Coordinates of C-alpha atoms in Angstrom, one line a residue:
Chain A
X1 CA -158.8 -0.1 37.5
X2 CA -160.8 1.6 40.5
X3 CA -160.2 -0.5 43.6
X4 CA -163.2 -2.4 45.3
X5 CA -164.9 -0.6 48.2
X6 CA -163.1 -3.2 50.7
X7 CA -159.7 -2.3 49.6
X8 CA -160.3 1.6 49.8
X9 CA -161.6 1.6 53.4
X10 CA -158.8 -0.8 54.5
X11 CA -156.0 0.8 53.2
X12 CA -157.5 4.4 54.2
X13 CA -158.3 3.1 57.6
X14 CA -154.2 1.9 57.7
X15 CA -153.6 5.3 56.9
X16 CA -155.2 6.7 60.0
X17 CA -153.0 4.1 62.7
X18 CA -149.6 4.4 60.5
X19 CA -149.4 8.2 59.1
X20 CA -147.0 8.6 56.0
X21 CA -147.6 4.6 54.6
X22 CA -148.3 4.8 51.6
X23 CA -149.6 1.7 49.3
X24 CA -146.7 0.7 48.0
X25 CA -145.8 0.0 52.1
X26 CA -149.3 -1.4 52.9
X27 CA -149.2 -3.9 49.8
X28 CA -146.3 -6.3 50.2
X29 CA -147.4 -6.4 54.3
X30 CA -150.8 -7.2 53.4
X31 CA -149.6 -10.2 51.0
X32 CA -146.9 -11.3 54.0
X33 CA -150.3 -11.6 55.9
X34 CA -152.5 -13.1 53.9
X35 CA -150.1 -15.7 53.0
X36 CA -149.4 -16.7 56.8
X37 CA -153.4 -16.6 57.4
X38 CA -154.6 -18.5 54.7
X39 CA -151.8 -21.0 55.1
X40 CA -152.1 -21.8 59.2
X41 CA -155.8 -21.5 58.8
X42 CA -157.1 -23.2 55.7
X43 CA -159.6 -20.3 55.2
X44 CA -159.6 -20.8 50.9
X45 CA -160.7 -24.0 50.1
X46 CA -161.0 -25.1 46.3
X47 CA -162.8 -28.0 44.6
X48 CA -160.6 -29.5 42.2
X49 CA -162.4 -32.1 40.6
X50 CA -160.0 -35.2 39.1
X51 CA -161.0 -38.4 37.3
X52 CA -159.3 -41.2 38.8
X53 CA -158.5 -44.8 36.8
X54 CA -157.2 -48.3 38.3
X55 CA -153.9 -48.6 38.2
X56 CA -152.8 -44.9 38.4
X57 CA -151.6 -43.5 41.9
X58 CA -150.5 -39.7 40.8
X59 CA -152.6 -36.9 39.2
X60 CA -151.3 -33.3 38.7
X61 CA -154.0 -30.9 39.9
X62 CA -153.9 -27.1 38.7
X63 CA -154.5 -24.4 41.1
X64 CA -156.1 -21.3 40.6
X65 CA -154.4 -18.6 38.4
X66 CA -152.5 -16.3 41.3
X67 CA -152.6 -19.3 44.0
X68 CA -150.6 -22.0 45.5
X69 CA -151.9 -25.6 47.3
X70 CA -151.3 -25.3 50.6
X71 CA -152.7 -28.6 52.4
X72 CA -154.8 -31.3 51.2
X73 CA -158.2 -30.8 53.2
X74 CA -159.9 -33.9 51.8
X75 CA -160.7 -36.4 48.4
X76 CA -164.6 -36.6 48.5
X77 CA -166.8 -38.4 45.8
X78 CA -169.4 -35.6 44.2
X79 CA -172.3 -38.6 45.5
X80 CA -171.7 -38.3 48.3
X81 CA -171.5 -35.0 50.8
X82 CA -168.7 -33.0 51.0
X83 CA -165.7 -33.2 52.7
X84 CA -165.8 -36.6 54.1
X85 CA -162.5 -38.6 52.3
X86 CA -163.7 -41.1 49.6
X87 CA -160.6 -42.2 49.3
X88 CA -156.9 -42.8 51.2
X89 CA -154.5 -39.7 49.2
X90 CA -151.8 -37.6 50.1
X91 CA -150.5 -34.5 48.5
X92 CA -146.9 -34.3 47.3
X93 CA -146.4 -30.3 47.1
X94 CA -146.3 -28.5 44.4
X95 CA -149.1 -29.9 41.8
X96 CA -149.4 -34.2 43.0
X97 CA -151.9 -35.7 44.1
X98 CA -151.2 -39.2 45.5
X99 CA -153.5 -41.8 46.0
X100 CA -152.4 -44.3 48.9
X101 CA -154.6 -47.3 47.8
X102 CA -155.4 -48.3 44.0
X103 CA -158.8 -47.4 42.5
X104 CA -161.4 -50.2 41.9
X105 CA -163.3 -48.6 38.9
X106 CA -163.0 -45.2 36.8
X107 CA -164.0 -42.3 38.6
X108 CA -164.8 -38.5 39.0
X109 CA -163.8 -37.2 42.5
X110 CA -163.3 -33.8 44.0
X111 CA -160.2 -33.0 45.3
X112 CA -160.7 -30.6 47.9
X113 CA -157.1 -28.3 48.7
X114 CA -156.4 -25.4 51.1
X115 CA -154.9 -22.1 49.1
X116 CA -153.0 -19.3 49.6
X117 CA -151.9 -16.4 47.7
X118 CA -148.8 -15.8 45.6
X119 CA -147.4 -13.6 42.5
X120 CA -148.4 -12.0 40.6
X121 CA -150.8 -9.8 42.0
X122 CA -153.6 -7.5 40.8
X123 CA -152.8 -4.2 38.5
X124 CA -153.5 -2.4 41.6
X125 CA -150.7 -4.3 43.5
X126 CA -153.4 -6.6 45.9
X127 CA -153.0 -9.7 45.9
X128 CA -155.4 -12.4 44.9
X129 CA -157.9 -13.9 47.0
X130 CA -162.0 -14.0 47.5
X131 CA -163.0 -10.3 48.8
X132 CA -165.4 -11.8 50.9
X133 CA -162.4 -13.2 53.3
X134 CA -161.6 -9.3 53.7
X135 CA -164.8 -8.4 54.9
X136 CA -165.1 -11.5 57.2
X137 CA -161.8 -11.4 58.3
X138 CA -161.6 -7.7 58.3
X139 CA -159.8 -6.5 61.9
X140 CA -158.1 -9.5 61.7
X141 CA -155.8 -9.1 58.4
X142 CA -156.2 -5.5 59.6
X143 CA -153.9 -6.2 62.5
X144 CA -151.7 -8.8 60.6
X145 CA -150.5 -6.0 57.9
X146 CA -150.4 -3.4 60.5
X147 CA -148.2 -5.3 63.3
X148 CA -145.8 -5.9 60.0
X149 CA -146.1 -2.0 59.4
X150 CA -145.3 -0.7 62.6
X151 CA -142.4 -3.0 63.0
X152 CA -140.7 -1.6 60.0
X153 CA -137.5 0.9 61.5
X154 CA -137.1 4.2 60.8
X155 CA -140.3 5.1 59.4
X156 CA -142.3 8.0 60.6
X157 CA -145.3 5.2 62.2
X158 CA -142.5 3.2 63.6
X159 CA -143.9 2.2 66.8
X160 CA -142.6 -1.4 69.0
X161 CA -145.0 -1.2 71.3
X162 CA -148.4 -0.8 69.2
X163 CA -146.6 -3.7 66.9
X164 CA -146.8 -6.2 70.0
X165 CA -150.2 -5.0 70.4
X166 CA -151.2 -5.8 66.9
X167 CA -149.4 -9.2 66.6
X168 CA -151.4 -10.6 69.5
X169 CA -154.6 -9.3 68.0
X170 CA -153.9 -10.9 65.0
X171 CA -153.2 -14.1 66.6
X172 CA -155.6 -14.1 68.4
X173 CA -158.4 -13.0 65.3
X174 CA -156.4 -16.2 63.3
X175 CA -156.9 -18.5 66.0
X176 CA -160.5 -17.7 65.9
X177 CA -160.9 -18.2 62.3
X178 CA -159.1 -21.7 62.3
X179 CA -161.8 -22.9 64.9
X180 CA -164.4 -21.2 62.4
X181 CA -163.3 -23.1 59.5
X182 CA -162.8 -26.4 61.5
X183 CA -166.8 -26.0 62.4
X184 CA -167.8 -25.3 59.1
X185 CA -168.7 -21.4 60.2
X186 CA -171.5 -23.3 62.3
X187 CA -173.6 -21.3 65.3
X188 CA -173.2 -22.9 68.7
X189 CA -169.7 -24.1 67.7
X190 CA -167.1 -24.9 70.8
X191 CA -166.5 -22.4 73.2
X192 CA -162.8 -22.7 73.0
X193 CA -160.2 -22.7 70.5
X194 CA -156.0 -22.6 71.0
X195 CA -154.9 -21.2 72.4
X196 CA -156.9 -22.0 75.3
X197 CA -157.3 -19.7 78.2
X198 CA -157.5 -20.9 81.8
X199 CA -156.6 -24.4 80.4
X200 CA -154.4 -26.5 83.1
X201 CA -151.2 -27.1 82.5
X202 CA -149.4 -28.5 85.5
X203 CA -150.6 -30.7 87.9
X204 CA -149.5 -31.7 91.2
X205 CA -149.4 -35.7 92.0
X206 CA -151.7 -36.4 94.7
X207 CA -153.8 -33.5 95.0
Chain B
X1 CA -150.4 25.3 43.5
X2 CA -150.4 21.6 43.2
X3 CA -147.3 19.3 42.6
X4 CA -148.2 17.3 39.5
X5 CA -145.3 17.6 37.2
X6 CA -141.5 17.9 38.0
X7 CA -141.9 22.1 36.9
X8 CA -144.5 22.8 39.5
X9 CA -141.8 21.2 42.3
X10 CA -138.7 23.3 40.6
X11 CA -140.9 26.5 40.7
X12 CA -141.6 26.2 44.3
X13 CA -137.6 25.3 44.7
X14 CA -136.5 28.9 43.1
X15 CA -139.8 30.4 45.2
X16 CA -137.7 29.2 48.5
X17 CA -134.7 30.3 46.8
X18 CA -135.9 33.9 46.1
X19 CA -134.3 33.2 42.7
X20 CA -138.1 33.4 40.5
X21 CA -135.8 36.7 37.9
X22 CA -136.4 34.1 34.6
X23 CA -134.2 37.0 33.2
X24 CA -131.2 35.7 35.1
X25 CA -132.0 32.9 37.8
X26 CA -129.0 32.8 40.2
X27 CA -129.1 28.7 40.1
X28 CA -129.1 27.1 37.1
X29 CA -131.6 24.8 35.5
X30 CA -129.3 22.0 35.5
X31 CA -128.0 22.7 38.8
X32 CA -131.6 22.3 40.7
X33 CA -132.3 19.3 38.4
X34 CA -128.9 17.7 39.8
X35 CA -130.2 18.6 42.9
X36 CA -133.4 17.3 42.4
X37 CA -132.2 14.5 41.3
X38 CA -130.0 13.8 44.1
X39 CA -133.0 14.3 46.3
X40 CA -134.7 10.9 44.6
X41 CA -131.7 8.6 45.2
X42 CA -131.4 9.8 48.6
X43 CA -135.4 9.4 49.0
X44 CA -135.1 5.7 47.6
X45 CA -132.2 5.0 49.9
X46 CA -134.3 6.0 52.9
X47 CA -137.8 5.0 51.6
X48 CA -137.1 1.7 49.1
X49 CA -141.1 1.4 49.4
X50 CA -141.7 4.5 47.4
X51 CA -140.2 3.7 44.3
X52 CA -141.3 -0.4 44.7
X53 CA -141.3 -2.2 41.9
X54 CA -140.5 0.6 39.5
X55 CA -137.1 2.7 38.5
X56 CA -136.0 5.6 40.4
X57 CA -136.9 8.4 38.6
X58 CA -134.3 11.3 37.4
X59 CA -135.5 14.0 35.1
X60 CA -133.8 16.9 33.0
X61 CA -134.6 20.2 31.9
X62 CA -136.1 18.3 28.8
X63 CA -138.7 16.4 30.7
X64 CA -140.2 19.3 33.2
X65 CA -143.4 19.1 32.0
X66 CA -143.7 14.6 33.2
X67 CA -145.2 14.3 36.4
X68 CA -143.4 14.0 39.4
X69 CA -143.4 10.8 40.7
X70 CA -143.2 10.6 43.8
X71 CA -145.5 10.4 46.5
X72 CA -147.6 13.4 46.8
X73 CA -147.9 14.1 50.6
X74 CA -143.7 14.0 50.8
X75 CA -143.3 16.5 47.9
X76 CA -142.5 19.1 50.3
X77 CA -139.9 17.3 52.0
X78 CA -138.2 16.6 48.5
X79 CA -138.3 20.3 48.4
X80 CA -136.6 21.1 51.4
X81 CA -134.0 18.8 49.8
X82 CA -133.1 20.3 46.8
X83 CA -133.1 23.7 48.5
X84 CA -130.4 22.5 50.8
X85 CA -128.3 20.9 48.0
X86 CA -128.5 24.3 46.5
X87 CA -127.8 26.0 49.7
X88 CA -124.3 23.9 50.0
X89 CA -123.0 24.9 47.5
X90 CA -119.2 27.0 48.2
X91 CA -121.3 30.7 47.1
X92 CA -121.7 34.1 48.9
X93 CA -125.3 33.9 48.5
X94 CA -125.9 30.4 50.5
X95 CA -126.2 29.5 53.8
X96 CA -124.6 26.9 55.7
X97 CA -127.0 26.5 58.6
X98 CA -130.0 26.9 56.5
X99 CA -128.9 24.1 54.5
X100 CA -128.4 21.8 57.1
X101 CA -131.8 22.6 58.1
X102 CA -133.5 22.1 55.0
X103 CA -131.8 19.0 54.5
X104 CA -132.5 17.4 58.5
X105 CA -135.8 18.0 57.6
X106 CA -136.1 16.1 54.5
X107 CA -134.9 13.2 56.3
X108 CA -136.7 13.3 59.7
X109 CA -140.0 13.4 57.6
X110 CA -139.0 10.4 55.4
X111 CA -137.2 8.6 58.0
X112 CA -137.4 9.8 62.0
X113 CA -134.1 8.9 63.1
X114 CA -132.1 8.2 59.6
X115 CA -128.5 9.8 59.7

């Protein structure tokens, strides 16, 4: 199966900043990535929906073929608007969902859970995840997989330095999209995000 | 000439080799198979992330028409490996020196650094 455009120019534009990696190098760094993104910042969010009865506190919820629940992000009622908790739950990894108060009355809720990736993969060795995220998120999983890539020893594109480089950038670019998500990918969101720059951290008494 | 099945890569070999007299090669078939076969483990013990998630391939005289897997852009490093494992051998016609260097450059393009 052909890969989609996205996955062609990311993987030929790897090439260029780490000559001699092939895909079978590229692919298990890009999944080490994507699976520390999508889990620190809640990018993949699912609506599970559940129906809910008195007098029953735990519901097993499925995830996506090729995906893992990562954090409960909230239990809304379909009613109302989204992501605004209906009800008191917590999540009991791997599969539970756990209400914390008893249900009054029958009903059908939405169960809304942060994903990340996991096995198996695609036949072409990607793993699983919206494409859209790679487009969004382009120079930042960019960075991620290569920081991983150039820290590997011994390899022709072994390089400390650029590494460094490319772990901060990443950081950075995952920071970012953790304030994105947290302002629903809204214009005119806050200015600032952690980690903060210029934020004080010390102060003198008396001054 | 392209590298798409395991003959094309032993034709180059006995090119290097100036051993291409079908009438009576000077290295035997199974001898640059061995070779070439050595060449793979040492390739997976150097580069694991070539041969992920599938067996390390070793061919025989039988199977030199199956494609060579292996990644195509280090084809001539594997190459330079079996012409050095040929080139050790205890024979008047090899070359100590030339082997080494054949050999040290296999692994400095798979792996800067590997011993």
């Amino acid at each position: 199966m052909a890969q989609s455009d996205a996955f062609q120019r990311f993987y030929a534009d790897a090439a260029l900043h780490a000559p001699g990696a092939i895909a079978s190098t590229l692919q298990p760094e890009l999944f080490a990535t994507l699976r520390d993104f999508l889990q620190k910042t809640n990018v993949w969010i699912e609506q599970i929906p559940v129906f809910v009865v008195p007098d029953t506190y735990d519901y097993e919820i499925v995830p996506p073929a090729g995906t893992a629940f990562n954090r409960l992000m909230a239990v809304s009622d379909p009613q109302i608007r989204t992501n605004s908790w209906a009800w008191p739950a917590t999540f009991v990894p791997p599969t539970t969902l756990r209400l914390t108060r008893n249900p009054t009355q029958p009903a059908n809720w939405d169960v809304w859970m942060a994903l990340f990736a996991v096995d198996p993969v695609d036949v072409d060795g990607n793993p699983v995840f919206p494409e859209w995220m790679l487009d969004k998120f382009f120079d930042t999983l960019f960075s991620g997989m290569l920081y991983r890539v150039l820290m590997q020893p011994q390899k022709p594109y072994s390089n400390a330095g650029l590494a460094a480089t490319r772990y901060k950038m990443y950081v950075q670019g995952r920071a970012q999209a953790l304030a994105e998500v947290q302002h629903g990918y809204g214009f005119d969101m806050q200015s600032w995000q952690f980690p903060a720059a210029g934020v004080t951290r010390s102060r003198q008494r008396g001054v | 000439m392209a590298f798409n099945t395991v003959n094309d890569v032993i034709t180059e070999v006995r090119t290097l080799l100036q051993d291409t007299d079908s009438a009576g090669f000077r290295y035997s078939n199974s001898s640059i198979y061995q070779a070439l076969n050595e060449g793979l483990l040492e390739a997976a013990r150097l580069r694991p992330d070539f041969f992920r998630g599938i067996p390390i391939p070793q061919y025989g005289s039988s199977g030199s028409g199956d494609p060579i897997l292996f990644p195509p852009t280090f084809i001539p490093a594997l190459i330079n490996y079996v012409c050095g494992r040929i080139q050790l051998r205890d024979d008047e016609a090899t070359n100590d020196q030339r082997a080494s260097v054949f050999i040290m450059s296999f692994k400095q393009t798979l792996a800067p650094g590997a011993t």
